[in-house]
mmCIF file of C-alpha atoms in Angstrom:
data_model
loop_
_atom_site.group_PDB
_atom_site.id
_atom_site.type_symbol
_atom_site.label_atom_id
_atom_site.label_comp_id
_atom_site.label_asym_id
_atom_site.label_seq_id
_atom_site.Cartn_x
_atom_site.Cartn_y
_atom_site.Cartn_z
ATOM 1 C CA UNK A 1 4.045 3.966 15.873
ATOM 2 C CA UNK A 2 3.180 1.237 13.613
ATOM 3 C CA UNK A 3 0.105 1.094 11.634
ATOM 4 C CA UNK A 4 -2.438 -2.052 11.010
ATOM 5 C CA UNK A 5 -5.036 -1.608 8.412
ATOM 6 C CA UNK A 6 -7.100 -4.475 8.413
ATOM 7 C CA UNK A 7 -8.672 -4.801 4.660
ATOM 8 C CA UNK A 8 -11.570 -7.646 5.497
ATOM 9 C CA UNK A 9 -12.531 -5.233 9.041
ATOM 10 C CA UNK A 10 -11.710 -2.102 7.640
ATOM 11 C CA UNK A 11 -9.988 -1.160 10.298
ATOM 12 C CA UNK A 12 -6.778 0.900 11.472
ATOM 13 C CA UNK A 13 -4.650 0.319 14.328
ATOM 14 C CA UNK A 14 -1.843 2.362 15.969
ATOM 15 C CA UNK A 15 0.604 0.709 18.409
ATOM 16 C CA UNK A 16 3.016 2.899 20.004
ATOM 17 C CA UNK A 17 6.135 1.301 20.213
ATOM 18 C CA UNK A 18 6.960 3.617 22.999
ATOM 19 C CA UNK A 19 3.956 3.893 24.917
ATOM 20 C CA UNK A 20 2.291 0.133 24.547
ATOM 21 C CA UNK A 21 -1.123 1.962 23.899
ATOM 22 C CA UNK A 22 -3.348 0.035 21.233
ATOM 23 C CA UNK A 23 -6.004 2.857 19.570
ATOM 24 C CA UNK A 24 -8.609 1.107 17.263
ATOM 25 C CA UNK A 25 -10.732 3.088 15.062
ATOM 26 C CA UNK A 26 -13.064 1.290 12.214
ATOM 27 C CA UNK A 27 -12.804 2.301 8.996
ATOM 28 C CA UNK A 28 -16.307 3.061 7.518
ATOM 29 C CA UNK A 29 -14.644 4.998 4.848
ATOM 30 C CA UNK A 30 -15.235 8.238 6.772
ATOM 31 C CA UNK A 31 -12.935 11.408 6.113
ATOM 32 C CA UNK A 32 -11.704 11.448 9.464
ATOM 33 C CA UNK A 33 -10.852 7.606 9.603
ATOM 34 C CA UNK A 34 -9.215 7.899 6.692
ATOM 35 C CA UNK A 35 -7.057 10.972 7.819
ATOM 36 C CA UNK A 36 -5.969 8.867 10.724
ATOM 37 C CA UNK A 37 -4.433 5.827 8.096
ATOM 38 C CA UNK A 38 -2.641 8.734 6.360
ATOM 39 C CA UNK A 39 -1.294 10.302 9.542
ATOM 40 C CA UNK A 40 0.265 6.570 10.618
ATOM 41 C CA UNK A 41 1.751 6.198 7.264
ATOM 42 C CA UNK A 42 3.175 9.562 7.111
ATOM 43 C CA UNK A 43 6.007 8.926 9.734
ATOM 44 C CA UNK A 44 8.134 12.552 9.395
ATOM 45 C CA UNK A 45 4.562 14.305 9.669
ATOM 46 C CA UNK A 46 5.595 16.433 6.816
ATOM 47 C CA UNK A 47 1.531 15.846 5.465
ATOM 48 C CA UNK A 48 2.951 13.899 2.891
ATOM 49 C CA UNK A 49 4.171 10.070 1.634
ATOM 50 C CA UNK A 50 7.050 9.382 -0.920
ATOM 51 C CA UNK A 51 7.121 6.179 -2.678
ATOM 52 C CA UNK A 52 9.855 5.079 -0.252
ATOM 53 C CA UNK A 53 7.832 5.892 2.964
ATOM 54 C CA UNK A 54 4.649 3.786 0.784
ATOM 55 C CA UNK A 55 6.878 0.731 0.249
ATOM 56 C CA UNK A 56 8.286 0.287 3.621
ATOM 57 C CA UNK A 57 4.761 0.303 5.372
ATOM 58 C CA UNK A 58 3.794 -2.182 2.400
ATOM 59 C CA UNK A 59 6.682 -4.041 3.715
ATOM 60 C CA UNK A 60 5.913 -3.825 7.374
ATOM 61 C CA UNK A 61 2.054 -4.107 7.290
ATOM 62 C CA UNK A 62 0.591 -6.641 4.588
ATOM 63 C CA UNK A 63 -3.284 -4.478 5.061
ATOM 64 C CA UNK A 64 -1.433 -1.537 4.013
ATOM 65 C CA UNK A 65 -0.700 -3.132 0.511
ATOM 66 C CA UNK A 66 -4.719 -4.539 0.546
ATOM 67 C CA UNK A 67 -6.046 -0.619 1.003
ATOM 68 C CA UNK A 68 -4.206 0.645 -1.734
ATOM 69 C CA UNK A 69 -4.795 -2.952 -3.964
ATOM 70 C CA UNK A 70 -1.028 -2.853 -4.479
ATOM 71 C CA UNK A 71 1.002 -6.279 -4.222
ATOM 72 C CA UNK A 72 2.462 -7.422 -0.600
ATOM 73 C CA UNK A 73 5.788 -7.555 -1.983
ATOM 74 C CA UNK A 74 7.316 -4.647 -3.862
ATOM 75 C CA UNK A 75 10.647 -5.687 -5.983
ATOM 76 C CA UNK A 76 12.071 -4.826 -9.026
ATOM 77 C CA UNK A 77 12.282 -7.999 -10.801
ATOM 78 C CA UNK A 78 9.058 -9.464 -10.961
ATOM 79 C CA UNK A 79 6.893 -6.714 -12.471
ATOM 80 C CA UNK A 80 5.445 -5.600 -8.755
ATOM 81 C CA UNK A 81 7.439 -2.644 -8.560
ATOM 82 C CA UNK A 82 5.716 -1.236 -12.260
ATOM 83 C CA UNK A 83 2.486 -2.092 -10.758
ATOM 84 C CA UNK A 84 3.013 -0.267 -7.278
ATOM 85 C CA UNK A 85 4.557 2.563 -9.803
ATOM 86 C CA UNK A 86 1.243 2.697 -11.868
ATOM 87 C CA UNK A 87 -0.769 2.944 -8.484
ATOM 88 C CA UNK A 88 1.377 5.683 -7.417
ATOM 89 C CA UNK A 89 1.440 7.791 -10.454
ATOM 90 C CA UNK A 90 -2.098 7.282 -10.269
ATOM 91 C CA UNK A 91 -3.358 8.650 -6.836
ATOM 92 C CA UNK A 92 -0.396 11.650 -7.360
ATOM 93 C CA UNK A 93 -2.563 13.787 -9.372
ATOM 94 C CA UNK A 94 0.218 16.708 -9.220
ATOM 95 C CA UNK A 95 3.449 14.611 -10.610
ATOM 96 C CA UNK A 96 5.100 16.053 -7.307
ATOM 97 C CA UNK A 97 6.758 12.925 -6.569
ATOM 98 C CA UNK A 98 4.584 12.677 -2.801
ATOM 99 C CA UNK A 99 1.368 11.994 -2.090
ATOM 100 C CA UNK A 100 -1.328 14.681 -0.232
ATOM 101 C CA UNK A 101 -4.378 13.869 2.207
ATOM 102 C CA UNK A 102 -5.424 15.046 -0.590
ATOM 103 C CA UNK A 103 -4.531 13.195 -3.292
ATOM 104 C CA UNK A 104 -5.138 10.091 -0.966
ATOM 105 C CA UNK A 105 -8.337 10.910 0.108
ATOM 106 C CA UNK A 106 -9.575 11.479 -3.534
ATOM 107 C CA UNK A 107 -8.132 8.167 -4.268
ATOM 108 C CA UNK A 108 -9.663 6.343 -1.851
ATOM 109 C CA UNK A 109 -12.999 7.890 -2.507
ATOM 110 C CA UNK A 110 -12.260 6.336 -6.009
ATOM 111 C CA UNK A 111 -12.321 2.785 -4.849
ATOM 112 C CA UNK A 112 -15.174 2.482 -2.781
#
């Protein structure tokens, strides 16, 4: 499943690779909207997202990158990986290293 977040429409799209089904839901910044990004982006369904997990759907989906105001490009050399580091440390209110519903809901909630 691959996950579109859309940062100018606000909205989140799933594609199932394996089914060819396109599900569109708007995201008015509602809990349950919201749940549904995290779900997409948490690919084991273990209820959480590592920084690895975080910098591959960066990677893959450019609206990912615009919902958390992180860079489009993560690397090492060019400061963007301290900044995606800052943003990280920052929603992962426990120091656990992986990020809630939680922790990203309260987050988000932040922004807006």
């Amino acid at each position: 499943c691959r996950t579109s977040v859309s940062a100018e429409s606000r909205e989140s799209s799933c594609v199932s690779e394996s089914e060819g089904n396109d599900v569109s839901t708007p995201m008015s910044g509602t809990s349950a909207q919201l749940r549904q990004v995290f779900t997409e982006l948490d690919e084991k369904g273990e209820g959480t997202l590592n920084k690895r997990t975080l910098i591959k759907a960066i990677r893959r989906d450019k609206a990912v990158a615009d919902l958390l105001n992180l860079p489009h490009e993560i690397r090492q050399e060019d400061g963007t990986r301290d900044a995606f580091e800052k943003t990280f440390q920052s929603i992962d209110i426990n120091n656990d290293r992986e990020l809630t519903w939680e922790e990203f809901r309260a987050f988000y909630k932040m922004r807006t």
